[in-house]
Short mmCIF file of C-alpha atoms and ligand atoms in Angstrom, two decimals:
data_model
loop_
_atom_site.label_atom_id
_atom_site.label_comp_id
_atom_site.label_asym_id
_atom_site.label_seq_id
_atom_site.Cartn_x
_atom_site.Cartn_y
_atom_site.Cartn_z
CA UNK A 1 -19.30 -154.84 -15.61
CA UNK A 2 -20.14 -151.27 -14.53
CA UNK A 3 -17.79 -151.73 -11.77
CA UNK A 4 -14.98 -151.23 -14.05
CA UNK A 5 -16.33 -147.87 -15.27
CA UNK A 6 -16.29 -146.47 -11.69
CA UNK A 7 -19.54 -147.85 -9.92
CA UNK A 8 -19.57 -147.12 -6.86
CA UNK A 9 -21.63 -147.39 -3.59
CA UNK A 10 -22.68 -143.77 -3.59
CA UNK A 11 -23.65 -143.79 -7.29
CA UNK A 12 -25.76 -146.94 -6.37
CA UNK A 13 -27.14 -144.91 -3.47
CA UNK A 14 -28.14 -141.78 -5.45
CA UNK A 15 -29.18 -143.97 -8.55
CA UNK A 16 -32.09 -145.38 -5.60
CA UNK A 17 -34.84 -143.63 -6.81
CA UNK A 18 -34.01 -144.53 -10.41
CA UNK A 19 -34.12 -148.32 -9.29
CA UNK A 20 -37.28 -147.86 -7.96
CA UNK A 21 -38.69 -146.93 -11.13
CA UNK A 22 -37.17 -150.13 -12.38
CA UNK A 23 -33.88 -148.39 -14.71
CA UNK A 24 -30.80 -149.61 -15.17
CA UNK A 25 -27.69 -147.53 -14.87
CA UNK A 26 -25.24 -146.92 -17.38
CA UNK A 27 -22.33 -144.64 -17.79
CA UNK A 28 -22.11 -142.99 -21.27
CA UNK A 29 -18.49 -144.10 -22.90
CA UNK A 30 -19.44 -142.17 -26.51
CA UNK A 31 -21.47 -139.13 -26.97
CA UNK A 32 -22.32 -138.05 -30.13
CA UNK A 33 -24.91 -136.02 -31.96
CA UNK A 34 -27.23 -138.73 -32.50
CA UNK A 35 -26.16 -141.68 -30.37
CA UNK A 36 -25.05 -142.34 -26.98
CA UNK A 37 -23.41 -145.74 -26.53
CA UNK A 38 -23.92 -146.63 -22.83
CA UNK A 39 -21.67 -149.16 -20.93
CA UNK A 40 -24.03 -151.08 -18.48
CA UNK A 41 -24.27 -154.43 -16.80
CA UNK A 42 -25.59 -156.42 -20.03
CA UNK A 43 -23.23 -154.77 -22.41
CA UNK A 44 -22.68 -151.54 -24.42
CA UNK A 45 -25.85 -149.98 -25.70
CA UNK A 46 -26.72 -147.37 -28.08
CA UNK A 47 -29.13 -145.66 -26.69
CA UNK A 48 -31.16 -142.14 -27.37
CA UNK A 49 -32.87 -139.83 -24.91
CA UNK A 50 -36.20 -140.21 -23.86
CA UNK A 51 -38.49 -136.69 -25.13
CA UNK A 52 -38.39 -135.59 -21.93
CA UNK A 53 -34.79 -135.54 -21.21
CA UNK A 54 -34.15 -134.36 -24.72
CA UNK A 55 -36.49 -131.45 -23.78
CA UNK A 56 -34.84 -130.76 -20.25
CA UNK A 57 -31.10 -130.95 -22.34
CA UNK A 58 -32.09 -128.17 -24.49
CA UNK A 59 -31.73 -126.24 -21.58
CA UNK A 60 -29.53 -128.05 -18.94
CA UNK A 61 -27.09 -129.40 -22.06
CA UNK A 62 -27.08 -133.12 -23.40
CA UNK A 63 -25.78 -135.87 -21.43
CA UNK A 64 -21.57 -136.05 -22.01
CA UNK A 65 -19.38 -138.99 -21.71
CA UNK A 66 -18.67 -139.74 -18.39
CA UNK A 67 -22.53 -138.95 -17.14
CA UNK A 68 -24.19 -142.11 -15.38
CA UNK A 69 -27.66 -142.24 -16.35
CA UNK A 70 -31.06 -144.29 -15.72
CA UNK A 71 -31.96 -146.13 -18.53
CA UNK A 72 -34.46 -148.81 -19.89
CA UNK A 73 -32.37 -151.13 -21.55
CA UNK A 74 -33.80 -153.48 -25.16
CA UNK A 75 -30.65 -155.63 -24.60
CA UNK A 76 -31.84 -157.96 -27.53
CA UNK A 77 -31.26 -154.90 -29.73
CA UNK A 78 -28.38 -153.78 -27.92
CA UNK A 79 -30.55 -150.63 -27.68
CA UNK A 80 -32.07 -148.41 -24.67
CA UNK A 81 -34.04 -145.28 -23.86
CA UNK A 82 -31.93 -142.61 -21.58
CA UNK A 83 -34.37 -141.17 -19.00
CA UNK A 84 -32.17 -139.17 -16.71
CA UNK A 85 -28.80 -138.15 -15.78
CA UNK A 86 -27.01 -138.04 -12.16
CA UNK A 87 -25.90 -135.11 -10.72
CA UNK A 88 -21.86 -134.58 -11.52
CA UNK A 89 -19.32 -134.65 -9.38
CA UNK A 90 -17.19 -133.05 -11.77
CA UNK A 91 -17.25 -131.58 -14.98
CA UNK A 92 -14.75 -130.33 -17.56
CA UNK A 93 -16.61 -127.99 -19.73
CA UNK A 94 -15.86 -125.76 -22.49
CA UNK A 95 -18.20 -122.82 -24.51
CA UNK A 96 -20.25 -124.34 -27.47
CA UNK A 97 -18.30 -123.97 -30.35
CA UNK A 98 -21.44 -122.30 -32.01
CA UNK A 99 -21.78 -119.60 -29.02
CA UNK A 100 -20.03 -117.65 -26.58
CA UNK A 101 -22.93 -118.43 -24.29
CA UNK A 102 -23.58 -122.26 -24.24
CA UNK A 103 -21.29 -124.37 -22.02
CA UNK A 104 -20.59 -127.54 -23.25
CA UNK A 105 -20.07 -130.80 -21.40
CA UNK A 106 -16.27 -132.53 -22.58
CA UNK A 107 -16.28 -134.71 -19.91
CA UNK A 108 -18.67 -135.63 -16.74
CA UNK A 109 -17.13 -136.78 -13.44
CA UNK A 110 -13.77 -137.09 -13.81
CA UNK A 111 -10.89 -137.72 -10.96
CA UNK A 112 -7.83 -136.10 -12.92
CA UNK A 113 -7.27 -133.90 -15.73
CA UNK A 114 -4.04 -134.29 -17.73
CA UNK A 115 -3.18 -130.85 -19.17
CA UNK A 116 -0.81 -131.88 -21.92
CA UNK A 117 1.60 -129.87 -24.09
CA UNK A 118 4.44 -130.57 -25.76
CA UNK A 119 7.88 -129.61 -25.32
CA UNK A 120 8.63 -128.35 -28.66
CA UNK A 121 8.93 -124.98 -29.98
CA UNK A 122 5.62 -124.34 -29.47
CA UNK A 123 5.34 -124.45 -25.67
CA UNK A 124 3.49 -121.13 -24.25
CA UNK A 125 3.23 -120.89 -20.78
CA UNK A 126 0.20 -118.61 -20.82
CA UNK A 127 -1.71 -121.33 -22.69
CA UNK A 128 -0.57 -123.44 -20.31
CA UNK A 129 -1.86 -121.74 -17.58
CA UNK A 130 -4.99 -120.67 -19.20
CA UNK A 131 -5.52 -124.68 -19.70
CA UNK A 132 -4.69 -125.16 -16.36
CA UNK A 133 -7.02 -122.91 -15.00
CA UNK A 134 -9.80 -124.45 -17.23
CA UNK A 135 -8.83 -127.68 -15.23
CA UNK A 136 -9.11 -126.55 -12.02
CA UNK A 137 -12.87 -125.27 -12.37
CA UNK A 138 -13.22 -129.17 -13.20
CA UNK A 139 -13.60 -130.23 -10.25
CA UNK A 140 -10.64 -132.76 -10.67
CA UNK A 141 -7.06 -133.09 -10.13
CA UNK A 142 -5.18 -131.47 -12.91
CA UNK A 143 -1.66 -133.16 -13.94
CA UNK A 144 0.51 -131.94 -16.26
CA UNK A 145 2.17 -133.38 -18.49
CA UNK A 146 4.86 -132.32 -21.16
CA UNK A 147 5.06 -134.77 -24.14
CA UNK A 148 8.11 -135.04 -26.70
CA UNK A 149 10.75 -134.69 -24.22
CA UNK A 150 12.79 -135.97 -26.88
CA UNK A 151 12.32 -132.77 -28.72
CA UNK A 152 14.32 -130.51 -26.22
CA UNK A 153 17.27 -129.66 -25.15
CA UNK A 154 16.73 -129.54 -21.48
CA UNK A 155 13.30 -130.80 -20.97
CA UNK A 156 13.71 -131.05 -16.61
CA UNK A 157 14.54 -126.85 -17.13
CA UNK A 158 11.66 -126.32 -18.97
CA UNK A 159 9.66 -128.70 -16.17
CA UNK A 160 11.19 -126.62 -13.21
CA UNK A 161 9.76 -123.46 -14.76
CA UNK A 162 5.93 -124.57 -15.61
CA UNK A 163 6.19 -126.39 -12.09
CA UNK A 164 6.07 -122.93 -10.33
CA UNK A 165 3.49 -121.70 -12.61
CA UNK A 166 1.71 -124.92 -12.07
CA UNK A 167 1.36 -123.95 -8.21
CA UNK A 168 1.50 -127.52 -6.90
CA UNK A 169 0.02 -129.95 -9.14
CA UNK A 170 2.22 -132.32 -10.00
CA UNK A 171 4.37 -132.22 -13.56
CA UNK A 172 5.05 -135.28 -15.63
CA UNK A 173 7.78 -135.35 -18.35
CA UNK A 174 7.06 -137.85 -21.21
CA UNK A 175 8.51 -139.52 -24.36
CA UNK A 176 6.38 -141.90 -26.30
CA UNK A 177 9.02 -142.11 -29.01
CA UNK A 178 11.51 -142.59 -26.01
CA UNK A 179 9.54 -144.68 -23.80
CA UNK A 180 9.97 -141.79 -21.10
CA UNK A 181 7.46 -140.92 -18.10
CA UNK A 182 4.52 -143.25 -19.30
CA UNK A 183 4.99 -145.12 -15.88
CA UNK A 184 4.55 -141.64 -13.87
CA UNK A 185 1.86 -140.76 -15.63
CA UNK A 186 0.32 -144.58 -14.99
CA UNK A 187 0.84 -143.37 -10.65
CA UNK A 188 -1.68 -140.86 -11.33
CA UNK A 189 -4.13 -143.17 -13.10
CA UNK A 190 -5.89 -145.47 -9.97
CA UNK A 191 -8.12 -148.20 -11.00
CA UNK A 192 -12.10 -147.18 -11.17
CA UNK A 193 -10.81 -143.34 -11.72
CA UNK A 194 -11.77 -141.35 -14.94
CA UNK A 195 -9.06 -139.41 -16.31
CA UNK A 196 -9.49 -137.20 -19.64
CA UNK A 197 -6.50 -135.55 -21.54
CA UNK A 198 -6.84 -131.63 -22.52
CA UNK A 199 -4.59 -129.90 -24.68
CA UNK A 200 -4.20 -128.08 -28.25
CA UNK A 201 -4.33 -130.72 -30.96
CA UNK A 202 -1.34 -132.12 -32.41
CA UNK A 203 0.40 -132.09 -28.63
CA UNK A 204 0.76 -136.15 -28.68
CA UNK A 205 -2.74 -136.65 -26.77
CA UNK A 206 -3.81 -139.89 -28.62
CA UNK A 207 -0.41 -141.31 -29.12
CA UNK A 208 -0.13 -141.17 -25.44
CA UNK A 209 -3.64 -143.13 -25.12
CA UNK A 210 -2.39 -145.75 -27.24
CA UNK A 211 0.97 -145.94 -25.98
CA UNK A 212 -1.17 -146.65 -22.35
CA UNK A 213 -2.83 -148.95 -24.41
CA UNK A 214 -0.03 -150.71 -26.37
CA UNK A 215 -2.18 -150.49 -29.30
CA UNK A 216 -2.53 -148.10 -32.16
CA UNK A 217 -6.44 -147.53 -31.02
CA UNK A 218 -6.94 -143.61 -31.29
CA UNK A 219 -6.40 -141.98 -35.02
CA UNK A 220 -3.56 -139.66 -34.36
CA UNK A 221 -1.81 -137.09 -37.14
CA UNK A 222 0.15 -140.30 -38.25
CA UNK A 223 -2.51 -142.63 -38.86
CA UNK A 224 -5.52 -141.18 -39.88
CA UNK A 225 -8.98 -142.87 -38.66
CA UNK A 226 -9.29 -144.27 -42.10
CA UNK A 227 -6.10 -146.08 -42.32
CA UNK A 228 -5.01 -147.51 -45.75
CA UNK A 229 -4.12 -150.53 -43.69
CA UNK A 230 -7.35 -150.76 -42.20
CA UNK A 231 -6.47 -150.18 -38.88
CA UNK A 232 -9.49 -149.47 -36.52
CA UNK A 233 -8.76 -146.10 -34.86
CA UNK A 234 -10.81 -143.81 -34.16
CA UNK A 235 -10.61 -140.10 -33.58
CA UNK A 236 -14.11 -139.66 -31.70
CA UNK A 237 -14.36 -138.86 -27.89
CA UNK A 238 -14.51 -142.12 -25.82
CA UNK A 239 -14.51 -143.36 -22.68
CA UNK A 240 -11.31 -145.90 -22.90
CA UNK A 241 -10.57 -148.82 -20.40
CA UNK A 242 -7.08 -149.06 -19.73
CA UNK A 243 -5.27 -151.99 -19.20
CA UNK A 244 -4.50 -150.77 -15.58
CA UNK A 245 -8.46 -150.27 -14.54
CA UNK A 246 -8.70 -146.84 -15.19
CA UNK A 247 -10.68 -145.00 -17.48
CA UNK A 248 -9.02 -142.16 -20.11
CA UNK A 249 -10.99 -139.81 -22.51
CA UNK A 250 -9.14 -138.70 -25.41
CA UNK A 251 -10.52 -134.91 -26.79
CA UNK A 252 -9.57 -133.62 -29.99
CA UNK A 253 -7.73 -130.24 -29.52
CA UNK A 254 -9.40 -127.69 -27.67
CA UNK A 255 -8.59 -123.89 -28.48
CA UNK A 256 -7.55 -121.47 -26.04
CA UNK A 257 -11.27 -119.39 -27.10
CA UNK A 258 -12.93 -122.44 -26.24
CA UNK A 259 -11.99 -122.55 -22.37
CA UNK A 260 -14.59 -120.91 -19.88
CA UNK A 261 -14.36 -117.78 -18.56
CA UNK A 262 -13.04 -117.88 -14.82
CA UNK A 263 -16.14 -118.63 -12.66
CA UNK A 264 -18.51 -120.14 -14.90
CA UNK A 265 -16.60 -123.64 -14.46
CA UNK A 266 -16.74 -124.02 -10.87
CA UNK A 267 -20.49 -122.70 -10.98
CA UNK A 268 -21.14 -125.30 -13.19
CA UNK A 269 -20.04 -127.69 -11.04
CA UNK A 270 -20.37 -126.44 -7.80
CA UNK A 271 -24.17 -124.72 -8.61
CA UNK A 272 -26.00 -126.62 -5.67
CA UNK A 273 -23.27 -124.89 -3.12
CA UNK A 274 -23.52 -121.37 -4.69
CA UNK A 275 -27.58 -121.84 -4.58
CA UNK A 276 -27.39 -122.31 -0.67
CA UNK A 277 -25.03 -119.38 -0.07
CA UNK A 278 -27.65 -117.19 -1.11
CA UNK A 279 -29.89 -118.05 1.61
CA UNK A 280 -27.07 -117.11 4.42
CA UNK A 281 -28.50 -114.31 6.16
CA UNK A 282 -25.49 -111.94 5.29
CA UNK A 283 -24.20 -111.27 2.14
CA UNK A 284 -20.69 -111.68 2.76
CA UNK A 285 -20.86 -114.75 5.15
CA UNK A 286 -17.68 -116.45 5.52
CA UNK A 287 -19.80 -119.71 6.06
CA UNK A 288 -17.93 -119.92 9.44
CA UNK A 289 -19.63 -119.02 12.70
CA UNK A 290 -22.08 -116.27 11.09
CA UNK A 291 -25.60 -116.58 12.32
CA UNK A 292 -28.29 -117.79 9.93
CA UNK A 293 -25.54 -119.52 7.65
CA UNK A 294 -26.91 -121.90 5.35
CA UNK A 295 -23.69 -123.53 4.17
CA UNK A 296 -23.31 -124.59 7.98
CA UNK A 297 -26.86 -125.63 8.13
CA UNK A 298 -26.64 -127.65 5.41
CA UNK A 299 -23.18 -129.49 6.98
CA UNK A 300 -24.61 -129.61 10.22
CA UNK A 301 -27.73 -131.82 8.42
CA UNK A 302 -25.95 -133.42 6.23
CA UNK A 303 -27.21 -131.90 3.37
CA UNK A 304 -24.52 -130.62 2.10
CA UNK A 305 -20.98 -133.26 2.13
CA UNK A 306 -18.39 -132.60 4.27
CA UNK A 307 -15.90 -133.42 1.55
CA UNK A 308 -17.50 -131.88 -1.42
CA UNK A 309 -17.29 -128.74 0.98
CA UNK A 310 -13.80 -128.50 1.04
CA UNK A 311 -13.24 -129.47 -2.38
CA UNK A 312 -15.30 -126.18 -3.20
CA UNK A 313 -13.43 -124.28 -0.88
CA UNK A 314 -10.52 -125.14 -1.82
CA UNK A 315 -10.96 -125.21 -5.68
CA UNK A 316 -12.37 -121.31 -4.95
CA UNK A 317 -8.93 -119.99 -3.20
CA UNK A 318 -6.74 -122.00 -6.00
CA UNK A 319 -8.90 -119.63 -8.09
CA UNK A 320 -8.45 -116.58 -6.49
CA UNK A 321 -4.64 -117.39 -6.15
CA UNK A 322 -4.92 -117.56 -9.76
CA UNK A 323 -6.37 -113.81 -10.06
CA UNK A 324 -3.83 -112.54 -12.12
CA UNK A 325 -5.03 -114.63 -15.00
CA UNK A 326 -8.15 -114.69 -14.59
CA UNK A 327 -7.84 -110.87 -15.45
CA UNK A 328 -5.83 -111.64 -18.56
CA UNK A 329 -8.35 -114.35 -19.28
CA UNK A 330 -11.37 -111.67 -19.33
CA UNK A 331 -8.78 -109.27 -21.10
CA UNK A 332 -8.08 -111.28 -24.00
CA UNK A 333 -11.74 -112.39 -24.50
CA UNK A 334 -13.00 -109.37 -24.71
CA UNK A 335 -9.89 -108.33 -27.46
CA UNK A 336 -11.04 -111.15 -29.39
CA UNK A 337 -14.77 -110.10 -29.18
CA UNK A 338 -13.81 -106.90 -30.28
CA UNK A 339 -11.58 -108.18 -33.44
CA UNK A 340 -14.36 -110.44 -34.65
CA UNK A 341 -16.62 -107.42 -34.36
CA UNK A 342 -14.47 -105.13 -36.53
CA UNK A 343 -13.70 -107.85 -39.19
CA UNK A 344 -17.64 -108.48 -39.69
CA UNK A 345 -17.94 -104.50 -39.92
CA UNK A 346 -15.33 -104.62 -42.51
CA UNK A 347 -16.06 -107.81 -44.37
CA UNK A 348 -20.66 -105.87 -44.51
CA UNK A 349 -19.10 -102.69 -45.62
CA UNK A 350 -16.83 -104.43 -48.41
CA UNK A 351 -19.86 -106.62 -49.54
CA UNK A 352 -21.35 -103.29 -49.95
CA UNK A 353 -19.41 -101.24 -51.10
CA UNK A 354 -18.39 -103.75 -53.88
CA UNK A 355 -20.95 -106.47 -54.37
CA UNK A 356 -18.94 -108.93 -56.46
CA UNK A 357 -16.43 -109.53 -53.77
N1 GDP B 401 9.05 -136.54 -31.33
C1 GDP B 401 7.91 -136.98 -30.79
N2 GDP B 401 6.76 -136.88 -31.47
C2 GDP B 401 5.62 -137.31 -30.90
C3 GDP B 401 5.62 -137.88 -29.59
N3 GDP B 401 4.34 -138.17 -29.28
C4 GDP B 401 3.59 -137.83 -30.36
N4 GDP B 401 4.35 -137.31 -31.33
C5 GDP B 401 3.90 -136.83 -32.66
O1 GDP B 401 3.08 -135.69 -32.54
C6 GDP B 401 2.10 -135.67 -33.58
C7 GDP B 401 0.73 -135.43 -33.00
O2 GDP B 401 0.37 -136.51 -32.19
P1 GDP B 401 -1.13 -136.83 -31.82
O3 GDP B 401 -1.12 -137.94 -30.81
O4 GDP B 401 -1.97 -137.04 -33.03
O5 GDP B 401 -1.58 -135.46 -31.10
P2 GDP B 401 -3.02 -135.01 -30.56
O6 GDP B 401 -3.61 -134.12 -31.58
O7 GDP B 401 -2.75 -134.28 -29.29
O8 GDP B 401 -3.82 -136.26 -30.33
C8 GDP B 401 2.23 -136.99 -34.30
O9 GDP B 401 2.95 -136.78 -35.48
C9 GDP B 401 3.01 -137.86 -33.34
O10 GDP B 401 3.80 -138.84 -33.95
C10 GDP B 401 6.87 -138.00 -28.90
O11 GDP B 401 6.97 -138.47 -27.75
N5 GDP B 401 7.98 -137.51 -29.54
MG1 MG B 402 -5.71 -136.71 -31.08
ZN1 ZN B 403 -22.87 -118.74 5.12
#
C-alpha cells in the first residue's frame, strides 16, 4: 500500500535503522494542528508525535504532509505514535504565518510543483515569478500552469510571454470549464511522483484536483466544504491519490508575503550540502579541483550523492540567473516591513492620543 504513495528502495534503505528499532513507515497524507493521518501498509492512521519528536519540532518544525516517518502503529485503533521523520528530498516551504522568522513546511518531498494562475484579469507576471522562484528553492520541478483559458482573448500570447519569464520550465494552458490542457498537465504527473499545486487562492487550484479526479472532492469557491447537498469536500491540505498513480497536494492560497526570502529555501533543503562547504579549506572553493575540498571528498566517498549534487548546483545557478528578482524580492519585503511598522506607530499614537478609538 505504501508503494502507491512513493515507496521506494532508497526510502526503505534510509528507513533501516528505523526497522531495526522495529517502526513502521508511513508517509503523512494530512497534517494538521492536532492530528497527523499517516498512510502505511495496514491502513491510514491518525497518529500524534511521540514527546520527543514534539520537542525536537519545536525547533526543527512539525512533520508536513509528504514527510515519511517511523512510527509504532495500534492498527486496532487505527492509531500510532510518530517517532521520527526522514530527511527530505525536497521541500516547499513558506514563512509561518505568525512570524517573519519561522519557515513552515507546505509540502515534504515533492517531484513537481505546479505554479498556477489564472488567465484572467488578474494575471501579474511579477507574482508569477516571485511564485516561481519560491518553487525553484523546492527542490522540485516547477510547471506552470495558466487556468481559465476560457477567460482570454489570446491565452497562447499570454503563454509565449510568461514562457520567457519562466526560463525553461515548461508552461501548460488549461480549461476545466473547457476541458482544455488537463491531459498536458496529466504528462507531467508520473505514477509514484508527488506533485503539490501553489498559487493565490481563487486561481482554479482545487477545481483542477477534482477535475484530475472526476469528482467534486476538494471544497472550491463554488461548493463550499459544507455543502447544502452534503457533498464530502474538503478544503484541508491532503495528500490525494490520483487516478493515474500520482500523488497531488492541494494548498489553500498562499500570499505573495508568505514566500521565502531568496536563499532560505534552498538552505532548507539543501542544509547538509551548505554544512560541508564550510569545511573546504578555502572560502571561495569552486568545489572543483581545489585542494582540501570537502564537497569532492564527500563525492569521492560517497557521502555526498552524485545526483543530489547536481540538483544543488544546478538549482543554485537557476537562482542566481534569477538575481534580478531576488533583489526586488528583498526590496519589497523590506517596504512591507516598513509599512506595517508605520501603521502600528500610527494606530499606538491614535490609541493615545484619543483613547476611545
Ligand atoms: N471560467 C473558468 N472558471 C474557473 C475555471 N476553473 C475554476 N474556475 C472558477 O474559479 C473559482 C475559484 O476556483 P477554485 O478551484 O476554488 O480556486 P482555488 O482557490 O485556487 O482552489 C471558482 O469559481 C471556479 O469555478 C475555468 O477553467 N474557467
Ligand atoms: Mg482551493
Ligand atoms: Zn569545496
Amino acid at each position: 500500500m505504501i508503494e502507491q504513495y512513493g515507496w521506494s528502495d532508497a526510502l526503505r534503505l534510509a528507513f533501516e535503522p528505523h526497522a531495526r528499532a522495529g517502526y513502521t513507515p508511513g508517509r503523512i497524507i494530512v497534517q494538521q494542528r492536532l492530528e497527523n493521518l499517516v498512510a502505511t501498509d495496514v491502513g491510514v492512521l491518525s497518529a500524534r508525535l511521540s514527546g520527543r519528536l514534539r520537542h525536537e519540532a519545536r525547533e526543527a518544525g512539525h512533520p508536513a504532509a509528504g514527510d515519511w516517518v517511523a512510527l509504532s502503529a495500534n492498527a486496532g485503533a487505527g492509531t500510532a505514535t510518530l517517532h521520527a521523520v526522514l530527511p527530505r528530498r525536497t521541500a516547499f516551504v513558506r514563512r509561518a504565518a505568525d512570524s517573519v522568522q519561522t519557515l513552515q513546511v507546505i509540502a515534504a518531498n515533492i517531484d513537481v510543483v505546479f505554479v498556477v494562475t489564472s488567465l484572467n484579469a488578474d494575471l501579474n507576471p511579477r507574482r508569477l515569478e516571485r511564485f516561481l522562484a519560491a518553487a525553484w528553492q523546492s527542490g522540485a520541478r516547477p510547471v506552470v500552469v495558466l487556468t481559465k483559458a476560457d477567460l482570454s482573448d489570446q491565452p497562447e500570447v499570454q503563454a509565449a510571454e510568461i514562457a520567457t519569464l519562466a526560463a525553461g520550465c515548461p508552461v501548460i494552458i488549461v480549461s476545466v470549464r473547457q476541458g482544455v490542457g488537463l491531459g498536458s498537465l496529466m504528462e507531467h504527473i508520473t505514477p509514484g511522483e508527488t506533485c503539490v499545486l501553489i498559487g493565490s487562492s481563487g486561481v482554479g487550484k482545487s477545481t483542477l484536483v477534482n477535475a484530475l479526479l472526476g469528482e467534486e472532492r476538494m471544497a472550491t469557491q463554488d461548493i463550499r466544504a459544507a455543502d447544502a447537498r452534503g457533498r464530502h469536500t474538503t478544503s484541508h491540505r491532503q495528500l490525494i491519490l490520483l487516478p493515474g498513480g500520482g500523488l497531488i497536494l492541494d494548498t489553500p492560497g498562499i500570499r505573495e508575503v508568505g514566500l521565502i526570502d531568496a536563499d532560505a529555501g534552498l538552505s532548507t533543503v539543501f542544509e547538509d550540502i551548505e554544512r560541508l562547504a564550510q569545511d573546504c579549506r578555502f572560502r571561495d572553493c569552486g568545489h572543483d579541483t581545489e585542494p582540501g575540498c570537502a564537497v569532492r571528498g564527500a563525492l569521492d566517498s560517497g557521502l555526498l550523492d552524485a545526483e543530489r549534487w547536481a540538483h544543488f548546483q544546478k538549482l543554485s545557478r537557476e537562482l542566481a540567473a534569477l538575481g534580478v528578482t531576488k533583489d526586488r524580492m528583498a526590496q519589497e519585503v523590506e517596504r512591507r516591513r516598513l509599512a506595517s511598522l508605520q501603521r502600528a506607530y500610527r494606530s499606538t499614537k491614535k490609541d493615545l492620543l484619543d483613547p476611545e478609538g
